mmCIF file of C-alpha atoms in Angstrom:
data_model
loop_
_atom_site.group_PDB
_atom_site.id
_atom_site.type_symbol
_atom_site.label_atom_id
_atom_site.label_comp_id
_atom_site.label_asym_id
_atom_site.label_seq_id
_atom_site.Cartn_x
_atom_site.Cartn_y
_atom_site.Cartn_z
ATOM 1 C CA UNK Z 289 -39.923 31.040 -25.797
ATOM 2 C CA UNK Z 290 -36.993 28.494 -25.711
ATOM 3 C CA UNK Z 291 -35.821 29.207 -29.223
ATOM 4 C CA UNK Z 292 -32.681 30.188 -30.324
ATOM 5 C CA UNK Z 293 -34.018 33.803 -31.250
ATOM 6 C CA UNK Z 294 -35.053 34.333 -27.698
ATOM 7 C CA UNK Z 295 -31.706 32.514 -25.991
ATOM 8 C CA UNK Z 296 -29.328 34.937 -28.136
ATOM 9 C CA UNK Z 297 -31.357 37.368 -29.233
ATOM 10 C CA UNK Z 298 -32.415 38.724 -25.889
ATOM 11 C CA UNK Z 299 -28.972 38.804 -24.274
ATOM 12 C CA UNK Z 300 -27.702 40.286 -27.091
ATOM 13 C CA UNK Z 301 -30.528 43.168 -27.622
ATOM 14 C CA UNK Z 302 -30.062 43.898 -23.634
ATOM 15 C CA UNK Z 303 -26.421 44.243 -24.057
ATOM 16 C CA UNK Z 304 -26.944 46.507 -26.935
ATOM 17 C CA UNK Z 305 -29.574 48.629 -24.875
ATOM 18 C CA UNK Z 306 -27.401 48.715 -21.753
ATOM 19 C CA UNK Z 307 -24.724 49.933 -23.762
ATOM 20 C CA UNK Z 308 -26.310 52.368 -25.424
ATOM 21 C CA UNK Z 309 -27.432 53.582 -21.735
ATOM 22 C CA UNK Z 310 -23.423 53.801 -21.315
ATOM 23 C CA UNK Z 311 -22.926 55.546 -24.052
ATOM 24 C CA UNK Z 312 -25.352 58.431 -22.531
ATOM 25 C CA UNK Z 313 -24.093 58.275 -19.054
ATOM 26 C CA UNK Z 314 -20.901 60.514 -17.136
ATOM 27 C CA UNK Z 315 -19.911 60.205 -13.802
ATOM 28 C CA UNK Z 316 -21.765 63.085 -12.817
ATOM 29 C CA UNK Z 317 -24.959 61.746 -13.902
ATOM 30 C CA UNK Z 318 -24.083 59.827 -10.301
ATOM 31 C CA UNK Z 319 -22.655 62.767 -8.381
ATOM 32 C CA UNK Z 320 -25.951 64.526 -9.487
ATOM 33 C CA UNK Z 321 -27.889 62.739 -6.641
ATOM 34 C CA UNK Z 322 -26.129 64.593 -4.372
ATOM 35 C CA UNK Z 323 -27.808 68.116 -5.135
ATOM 36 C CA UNK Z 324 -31.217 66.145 -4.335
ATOM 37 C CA UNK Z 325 -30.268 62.881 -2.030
ATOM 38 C CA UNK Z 326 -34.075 62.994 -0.447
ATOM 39 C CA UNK Z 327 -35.637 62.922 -3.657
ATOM 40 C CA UNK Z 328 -33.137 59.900 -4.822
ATOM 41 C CA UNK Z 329 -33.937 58.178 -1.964
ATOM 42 C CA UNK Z 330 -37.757 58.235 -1.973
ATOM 43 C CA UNK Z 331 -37.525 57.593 -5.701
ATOM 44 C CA UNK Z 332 -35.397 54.170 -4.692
ATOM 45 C CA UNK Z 333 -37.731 53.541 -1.674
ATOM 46 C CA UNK Z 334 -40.686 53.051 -4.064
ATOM 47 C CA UNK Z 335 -38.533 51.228 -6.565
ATOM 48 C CA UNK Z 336 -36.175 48.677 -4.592
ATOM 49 C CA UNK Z 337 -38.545 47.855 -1.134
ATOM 50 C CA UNK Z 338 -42.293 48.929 -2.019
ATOM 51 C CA UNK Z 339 -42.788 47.767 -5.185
ATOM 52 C CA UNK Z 340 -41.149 44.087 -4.195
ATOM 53 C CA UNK Z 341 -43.551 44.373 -1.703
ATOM 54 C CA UNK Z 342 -46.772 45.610 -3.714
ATOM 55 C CA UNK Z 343 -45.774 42.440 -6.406
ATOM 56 C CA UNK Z 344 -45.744 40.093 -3.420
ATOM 57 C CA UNK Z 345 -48.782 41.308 -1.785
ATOM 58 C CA UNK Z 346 -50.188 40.789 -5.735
ATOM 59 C CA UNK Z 347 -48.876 37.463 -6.229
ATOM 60 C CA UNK Z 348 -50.659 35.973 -2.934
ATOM 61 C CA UNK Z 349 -54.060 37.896 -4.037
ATOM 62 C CA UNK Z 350 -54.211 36.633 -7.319
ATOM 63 C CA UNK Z 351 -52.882 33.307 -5.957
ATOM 64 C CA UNK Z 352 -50.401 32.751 -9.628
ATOM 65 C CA UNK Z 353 -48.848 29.407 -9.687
ATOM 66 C CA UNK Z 354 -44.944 29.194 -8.228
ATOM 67 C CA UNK Z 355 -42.958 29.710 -11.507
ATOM 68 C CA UNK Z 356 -45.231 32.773 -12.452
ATOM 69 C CA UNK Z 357 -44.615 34.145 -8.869
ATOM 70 C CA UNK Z 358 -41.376 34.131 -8.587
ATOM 71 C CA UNK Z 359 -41.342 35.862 -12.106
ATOM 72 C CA UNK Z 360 -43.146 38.567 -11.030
ATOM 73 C CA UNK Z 361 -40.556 39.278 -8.167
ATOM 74 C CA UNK Z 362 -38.092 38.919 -10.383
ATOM 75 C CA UNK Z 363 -39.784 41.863 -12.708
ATOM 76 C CA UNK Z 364 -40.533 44.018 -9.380
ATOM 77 C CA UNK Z 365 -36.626 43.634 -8.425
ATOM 78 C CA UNK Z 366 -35.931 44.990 -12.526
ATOM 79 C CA UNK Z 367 -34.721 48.751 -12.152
ATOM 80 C CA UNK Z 368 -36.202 51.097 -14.387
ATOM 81 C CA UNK Z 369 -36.258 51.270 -18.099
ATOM 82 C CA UNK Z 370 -34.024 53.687 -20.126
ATOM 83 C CA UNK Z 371 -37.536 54.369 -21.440
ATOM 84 C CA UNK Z 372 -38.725 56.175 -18.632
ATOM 85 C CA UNK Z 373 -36.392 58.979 -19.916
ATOM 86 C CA UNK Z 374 -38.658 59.227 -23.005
ATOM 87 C CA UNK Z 375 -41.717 59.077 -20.999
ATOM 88 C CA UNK Z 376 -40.055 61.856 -18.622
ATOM 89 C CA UNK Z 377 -39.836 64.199 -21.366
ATOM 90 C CA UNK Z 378 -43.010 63.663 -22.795
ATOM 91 C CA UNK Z 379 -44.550 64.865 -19.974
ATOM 92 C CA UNK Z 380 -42.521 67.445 -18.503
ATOM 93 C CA UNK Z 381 -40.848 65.543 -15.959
ATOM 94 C CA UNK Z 382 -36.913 66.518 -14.681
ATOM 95 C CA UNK Z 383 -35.490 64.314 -17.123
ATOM 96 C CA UNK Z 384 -31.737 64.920 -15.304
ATOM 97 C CA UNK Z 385 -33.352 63.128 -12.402
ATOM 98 C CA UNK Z 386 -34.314 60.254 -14.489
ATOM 99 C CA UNK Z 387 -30.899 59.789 -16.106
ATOM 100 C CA UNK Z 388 -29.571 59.300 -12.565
ATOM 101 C CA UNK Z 389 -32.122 57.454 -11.268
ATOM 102 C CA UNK Z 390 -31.337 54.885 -14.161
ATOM 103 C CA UNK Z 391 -28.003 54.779 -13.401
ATOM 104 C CA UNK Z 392 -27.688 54.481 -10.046
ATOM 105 C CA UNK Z 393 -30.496 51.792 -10.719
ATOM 106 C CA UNK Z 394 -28.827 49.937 -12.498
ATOM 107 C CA UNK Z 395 -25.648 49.305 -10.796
ATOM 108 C CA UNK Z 396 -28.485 48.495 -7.772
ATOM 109 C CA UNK Z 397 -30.019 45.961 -9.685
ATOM 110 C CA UNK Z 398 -26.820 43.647 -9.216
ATOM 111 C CA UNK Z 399 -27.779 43.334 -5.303
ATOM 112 C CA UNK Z 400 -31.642 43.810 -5.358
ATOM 113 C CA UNK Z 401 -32.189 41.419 -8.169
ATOM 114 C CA UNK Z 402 -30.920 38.250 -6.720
ATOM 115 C CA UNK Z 403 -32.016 39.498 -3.408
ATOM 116 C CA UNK Z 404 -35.743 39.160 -4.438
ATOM 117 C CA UNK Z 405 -35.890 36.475 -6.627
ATOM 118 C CA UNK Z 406 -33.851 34.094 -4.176
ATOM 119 C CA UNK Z 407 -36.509 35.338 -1.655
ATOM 120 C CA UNK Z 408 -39.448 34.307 -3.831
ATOM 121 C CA UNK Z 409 -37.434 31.008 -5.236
ATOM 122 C CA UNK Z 410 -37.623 29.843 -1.466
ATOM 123 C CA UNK Z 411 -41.175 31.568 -0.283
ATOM 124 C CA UNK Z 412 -42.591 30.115 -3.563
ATOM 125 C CA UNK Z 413 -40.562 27.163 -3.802
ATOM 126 C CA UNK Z 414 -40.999 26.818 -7.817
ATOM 127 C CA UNK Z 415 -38.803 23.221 -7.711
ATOM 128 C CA UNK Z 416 -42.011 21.865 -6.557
ATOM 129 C CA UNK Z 417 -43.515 22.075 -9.957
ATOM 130 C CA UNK Z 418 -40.906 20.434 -11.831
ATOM 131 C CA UNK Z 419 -38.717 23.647 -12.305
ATOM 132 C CA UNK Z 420 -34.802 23.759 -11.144
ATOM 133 C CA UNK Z 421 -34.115 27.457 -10.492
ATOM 134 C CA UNK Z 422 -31.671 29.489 -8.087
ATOM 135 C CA UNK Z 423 -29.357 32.595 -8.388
ATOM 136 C CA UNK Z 424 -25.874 30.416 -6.839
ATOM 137 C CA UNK Z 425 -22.955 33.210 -7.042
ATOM 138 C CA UNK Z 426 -22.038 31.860 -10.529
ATOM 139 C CA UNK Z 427 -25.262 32.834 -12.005
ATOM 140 C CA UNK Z 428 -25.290 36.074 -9.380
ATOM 141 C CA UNK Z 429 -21.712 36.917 -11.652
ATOM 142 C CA UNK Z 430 -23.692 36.592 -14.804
ATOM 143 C CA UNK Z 431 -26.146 39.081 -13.232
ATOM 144 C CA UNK Z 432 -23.703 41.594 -13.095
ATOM 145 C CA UNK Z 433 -22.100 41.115 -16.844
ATOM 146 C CA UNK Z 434 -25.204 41.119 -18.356
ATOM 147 C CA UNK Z 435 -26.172 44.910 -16.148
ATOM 148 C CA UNK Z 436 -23.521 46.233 -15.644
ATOM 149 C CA UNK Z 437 -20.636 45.353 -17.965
ATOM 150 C CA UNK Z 438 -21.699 46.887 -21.387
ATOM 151 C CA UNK Z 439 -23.168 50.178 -19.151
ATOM 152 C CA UNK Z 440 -19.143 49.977 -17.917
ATOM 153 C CA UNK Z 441 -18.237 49.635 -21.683
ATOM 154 C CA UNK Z 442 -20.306 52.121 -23.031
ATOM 155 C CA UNK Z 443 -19.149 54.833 -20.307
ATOM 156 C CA UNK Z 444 -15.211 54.487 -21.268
ATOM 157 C CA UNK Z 445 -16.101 54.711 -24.810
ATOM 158 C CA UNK Z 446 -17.537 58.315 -23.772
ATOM 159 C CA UNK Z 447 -15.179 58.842 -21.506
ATOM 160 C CA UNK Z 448 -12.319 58.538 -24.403
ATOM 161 C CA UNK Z 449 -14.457 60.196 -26.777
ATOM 162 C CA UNK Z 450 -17.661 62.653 -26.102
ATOM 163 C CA UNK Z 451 -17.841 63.513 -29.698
ATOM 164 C CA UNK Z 452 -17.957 59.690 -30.946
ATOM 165 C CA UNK Z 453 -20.130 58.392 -27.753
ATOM 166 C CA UNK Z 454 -22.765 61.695 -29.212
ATOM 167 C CA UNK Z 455 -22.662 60.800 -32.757
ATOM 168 C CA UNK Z 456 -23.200 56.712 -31.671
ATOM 169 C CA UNK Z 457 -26.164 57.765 -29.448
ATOM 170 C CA UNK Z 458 -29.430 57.219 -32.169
ATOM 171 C CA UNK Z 459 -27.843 54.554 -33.835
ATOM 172 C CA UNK Z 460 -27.584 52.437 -30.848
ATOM 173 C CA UNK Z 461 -30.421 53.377 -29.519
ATOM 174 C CA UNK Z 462 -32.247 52.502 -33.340
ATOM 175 C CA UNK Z 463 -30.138 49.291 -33.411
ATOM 176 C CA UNK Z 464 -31.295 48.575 -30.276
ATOM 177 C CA UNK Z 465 -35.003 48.872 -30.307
ATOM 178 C CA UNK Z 466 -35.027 46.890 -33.845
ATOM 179 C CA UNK Z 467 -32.991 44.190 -32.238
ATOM 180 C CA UNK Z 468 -35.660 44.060 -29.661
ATOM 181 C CA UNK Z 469 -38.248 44.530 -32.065
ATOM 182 C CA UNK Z 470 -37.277 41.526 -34.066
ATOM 183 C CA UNK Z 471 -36.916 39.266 -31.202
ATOM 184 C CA UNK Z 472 -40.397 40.392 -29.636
ATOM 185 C CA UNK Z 473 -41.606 39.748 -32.878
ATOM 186 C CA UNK Z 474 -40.293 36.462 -33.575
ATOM 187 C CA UNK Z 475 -41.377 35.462 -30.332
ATOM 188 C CA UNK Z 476 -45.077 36.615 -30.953
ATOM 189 C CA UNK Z 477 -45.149 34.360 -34.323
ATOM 190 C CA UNK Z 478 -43.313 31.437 -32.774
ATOM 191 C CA UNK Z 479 -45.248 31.485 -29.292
ATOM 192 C CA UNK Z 480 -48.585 32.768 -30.098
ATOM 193 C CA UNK Z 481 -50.339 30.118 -28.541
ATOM 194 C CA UNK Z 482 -48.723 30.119 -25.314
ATOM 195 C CA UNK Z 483 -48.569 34.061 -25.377
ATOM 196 C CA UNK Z 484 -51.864 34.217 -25.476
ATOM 197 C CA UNK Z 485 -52.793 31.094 -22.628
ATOM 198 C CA UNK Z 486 -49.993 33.277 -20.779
ATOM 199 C CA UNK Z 487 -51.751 36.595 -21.047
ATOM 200 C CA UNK Z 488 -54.864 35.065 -19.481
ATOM 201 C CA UNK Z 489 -52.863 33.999 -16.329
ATOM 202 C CA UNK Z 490 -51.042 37.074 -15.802
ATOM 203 C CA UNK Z 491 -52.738 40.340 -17.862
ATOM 204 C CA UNK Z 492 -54.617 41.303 -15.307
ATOM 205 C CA UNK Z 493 -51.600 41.126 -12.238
ATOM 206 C CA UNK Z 494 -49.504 43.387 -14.659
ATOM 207 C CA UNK Z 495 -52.179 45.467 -15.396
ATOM 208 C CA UNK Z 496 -52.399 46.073 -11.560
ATOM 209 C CA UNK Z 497 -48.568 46.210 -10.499
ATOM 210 C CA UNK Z 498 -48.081 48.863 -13.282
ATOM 211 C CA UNK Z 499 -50.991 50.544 -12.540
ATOM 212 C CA UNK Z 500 -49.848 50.941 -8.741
ATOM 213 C CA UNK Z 501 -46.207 51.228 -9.700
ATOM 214 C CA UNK Z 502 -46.739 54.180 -11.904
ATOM 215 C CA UNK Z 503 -49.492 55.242 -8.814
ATOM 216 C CA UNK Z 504 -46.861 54.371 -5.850
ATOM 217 C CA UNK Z 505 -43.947 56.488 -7.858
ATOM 218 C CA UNK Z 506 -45.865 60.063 -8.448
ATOM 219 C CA UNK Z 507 -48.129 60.394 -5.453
ATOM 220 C CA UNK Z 508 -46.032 58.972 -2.325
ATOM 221 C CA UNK Z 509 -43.413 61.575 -3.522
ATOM 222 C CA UNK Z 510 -46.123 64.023 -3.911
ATOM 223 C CA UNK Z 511 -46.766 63.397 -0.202
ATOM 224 C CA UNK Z 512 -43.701 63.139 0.723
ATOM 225 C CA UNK Z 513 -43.075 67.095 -0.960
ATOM 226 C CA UNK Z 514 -41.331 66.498 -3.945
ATOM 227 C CA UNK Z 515 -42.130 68.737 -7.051
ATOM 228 C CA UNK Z 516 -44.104 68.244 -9.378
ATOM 229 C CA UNK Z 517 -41.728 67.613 -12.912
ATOM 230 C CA UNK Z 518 -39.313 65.135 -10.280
ATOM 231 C CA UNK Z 519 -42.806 63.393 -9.299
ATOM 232 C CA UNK Z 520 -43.545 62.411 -12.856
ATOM 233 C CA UNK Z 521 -39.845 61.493 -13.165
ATOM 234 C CA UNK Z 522 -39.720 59.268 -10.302
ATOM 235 C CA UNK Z 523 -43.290 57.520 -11.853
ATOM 236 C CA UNK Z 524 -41.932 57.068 -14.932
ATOM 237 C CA UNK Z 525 -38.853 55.720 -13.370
ATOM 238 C CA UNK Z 526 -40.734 53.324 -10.909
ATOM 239 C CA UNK Z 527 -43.665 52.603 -13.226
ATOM 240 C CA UNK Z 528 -41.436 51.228 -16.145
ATOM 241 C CA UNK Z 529 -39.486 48.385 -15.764
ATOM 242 C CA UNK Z 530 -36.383 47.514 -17.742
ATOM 243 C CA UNK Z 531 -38.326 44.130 -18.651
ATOM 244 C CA UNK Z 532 -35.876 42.949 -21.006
ATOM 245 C CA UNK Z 533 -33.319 42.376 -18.479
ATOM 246 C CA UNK Z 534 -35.739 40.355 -16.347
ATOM 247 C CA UNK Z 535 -37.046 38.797 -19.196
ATOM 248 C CA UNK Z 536 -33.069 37.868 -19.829
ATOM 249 C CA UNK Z 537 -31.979 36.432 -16.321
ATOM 250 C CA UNK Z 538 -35.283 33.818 -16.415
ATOM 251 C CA UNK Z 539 -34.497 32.907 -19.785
ATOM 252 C CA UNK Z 540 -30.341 32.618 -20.258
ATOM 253 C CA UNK Z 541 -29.717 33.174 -16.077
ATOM 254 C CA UNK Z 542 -31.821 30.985 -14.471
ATOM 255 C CA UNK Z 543 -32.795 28.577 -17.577
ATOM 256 C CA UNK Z 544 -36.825 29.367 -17.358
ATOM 257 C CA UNK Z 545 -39.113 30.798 -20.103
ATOM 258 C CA UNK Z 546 -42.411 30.265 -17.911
ATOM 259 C CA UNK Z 547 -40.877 32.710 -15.596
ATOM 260 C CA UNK Z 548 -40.306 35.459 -18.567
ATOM 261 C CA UNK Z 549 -43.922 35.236 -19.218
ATOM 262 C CA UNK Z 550 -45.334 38.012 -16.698
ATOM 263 C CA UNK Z 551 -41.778 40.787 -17.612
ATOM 264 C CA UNK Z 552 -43.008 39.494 -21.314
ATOM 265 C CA UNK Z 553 -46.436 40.691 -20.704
ATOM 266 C CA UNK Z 554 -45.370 43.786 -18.847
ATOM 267 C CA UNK Z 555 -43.478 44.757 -21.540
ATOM 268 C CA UNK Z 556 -46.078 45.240 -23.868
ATOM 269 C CA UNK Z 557 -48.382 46.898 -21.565
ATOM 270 C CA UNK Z 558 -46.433 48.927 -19.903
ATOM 271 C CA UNK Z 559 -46.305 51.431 -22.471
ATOM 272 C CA UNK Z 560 -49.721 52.552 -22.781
ATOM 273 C CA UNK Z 561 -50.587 52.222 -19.413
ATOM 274 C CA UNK Z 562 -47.705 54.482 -18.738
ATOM 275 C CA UNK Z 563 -48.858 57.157 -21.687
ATOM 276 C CA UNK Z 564 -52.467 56.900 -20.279
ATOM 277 C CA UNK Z 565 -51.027 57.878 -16.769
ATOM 278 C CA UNK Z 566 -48.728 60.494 -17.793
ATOM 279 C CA UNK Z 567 -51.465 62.205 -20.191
ATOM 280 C CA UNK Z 568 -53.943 62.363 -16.221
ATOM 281 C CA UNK Z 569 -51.820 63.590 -14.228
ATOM 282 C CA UNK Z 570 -50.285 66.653 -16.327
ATOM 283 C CA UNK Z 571 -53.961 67.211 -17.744
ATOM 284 C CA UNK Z 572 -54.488 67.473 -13.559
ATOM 285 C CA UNK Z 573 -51.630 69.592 -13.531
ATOM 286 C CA UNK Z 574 -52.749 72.133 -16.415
ATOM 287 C CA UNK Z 575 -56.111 72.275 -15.079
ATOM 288 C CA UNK Z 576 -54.563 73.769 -11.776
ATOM 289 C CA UNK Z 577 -52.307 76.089 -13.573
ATOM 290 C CA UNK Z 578 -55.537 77.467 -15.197
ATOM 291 C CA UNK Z 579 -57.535 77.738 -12.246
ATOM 292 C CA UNK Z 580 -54.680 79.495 -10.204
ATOM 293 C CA UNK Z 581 -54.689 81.899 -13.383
ATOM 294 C CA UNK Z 582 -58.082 82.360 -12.881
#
């Protein structure tokens, strides 16, 4: 995946995305979490310490090799996907909840991100195998211009002008996705050997952490009391990663396409794992709404 298509063309579809996440964010999309801080916070319990936690636990059971380890933490730190708004909707979920979720995820990614992946760079100690990685402040900076700066960006150009941020919205959001498209399916032509040697290592871990993610983020709020349509908004939100952006840091951050491999191979899964989830639990849902209407 070192190719100039993935080096450029990542960065630059992330900054797109990210941007186009501006574009559909106001302040109060942050001063929202105030009307439901408990909520908010169990949402980010589940994303920022127990899913770090569940990829760890993972990582040690399925015993992956350093580089692949610490790229798994690195996708476990990843806040959640601008996707997960989709997936919200889809099934009923309090989309509102998701938009802040992903924004206040977002700017949390800055700390949480080099957090965990220093942690695992040191527990995992991928130098060992050949491989020279680290998150110094310098690359902790680039962090936070590849997150945060275009969602910065995008929010002043709203800011200055609703009507032209609205009318921006699709076409970002279709740039986007075919700029990701392309690159994902460069990639696939380009690396399909080592894709597919890679998908044997780590298919099945994904499989799992999404599996448990998507599990973690809609019952332990359940439990906890949260309603049902924030439940499914706080799964969606924990259950699907932003993978590009981790897929970006290991690649143009910390200089390492072996550790994009398992965010690679979440990415593609993640989707129908999520719809297959999402389809259970409201089918669940409407078969208790008929027998209470029974």
């Amino acid at each position: 995946m070192n190719s100039p298509l993935v080096s450029v063309g990542l960065p630059l579809a992330l900054a797109v995305i990210m941007f186009g996440l501006g574009l559909s964010l106001t302040v109060a999309d942050f001063t929202r979490i105030a009307k439901s801080p408990r909520i908010v916070a169990i949402a980010l319990l589940c994303q920022v310490i127990a899913l770090p936690i569940v990829a760890f636990g993972l990582v040690l059971l399925f015993d992956l090799p350093a580089i692949l380890a610490v790229g798994m933490m690195l996708l476990a730190s990843s806040p959640g996907g601008t996707t997960a708004n989709l997936f919200s909707h889809l099934f009923r979920g309090d989309v509102a909840l998701n938009v802040s979720l992903t924004a206040v995820n977002s700017v949390i990614a800055v700390v949480t991100v080099p957090l965990v992946t220093n942690f695992a760079i040191g527990y995992f100690d991928p130098a060992e195998s050949g491989e020279s990685v680290g998150l110094q402040f310098g690359k902790v900076v680039q962090v936070f211009a590849i997150v945060l700066v275009p969602v910065a960006v995008g929010m002043l150009v709203r800011r200055a002008s609703a009507a032209f941020a609205d009318r921006m919205d699709r076409p970002v959001r279709i740039g986007s996705a075919l700029t990701l498209l392309l690159v994902i399916l460069g990639t696939v032509a380009t690396e399909s050997d080592t894709l597919t040697e890679s998908f044997v290592q780590v298919g099945a871990i994904t499989v799992a952490f999404c599996l448990i993610s998507l599990t973690v983020g809609y019952f332990l709020p359940r439990l906890l009391g949260v309603p049902d349509r924030q439940a499914i908004a706080c799964a969606m939100e924990v259950g699907i990663h932003n993978s590009t952006i981790a897929i970006t840091i290991a690649v143009s951050v910390l200089d390492s396409t072996e550790m994009a491999v398992p965010a690679a191979i979440y990415g593609i899964l993640m989707f129908p794992l999520a719809a297959a989830f999402g389809y259970l639990i409201t089918r669940k849902r409407s078969r208790v709404a008929v027998a209470a209407a029974e």
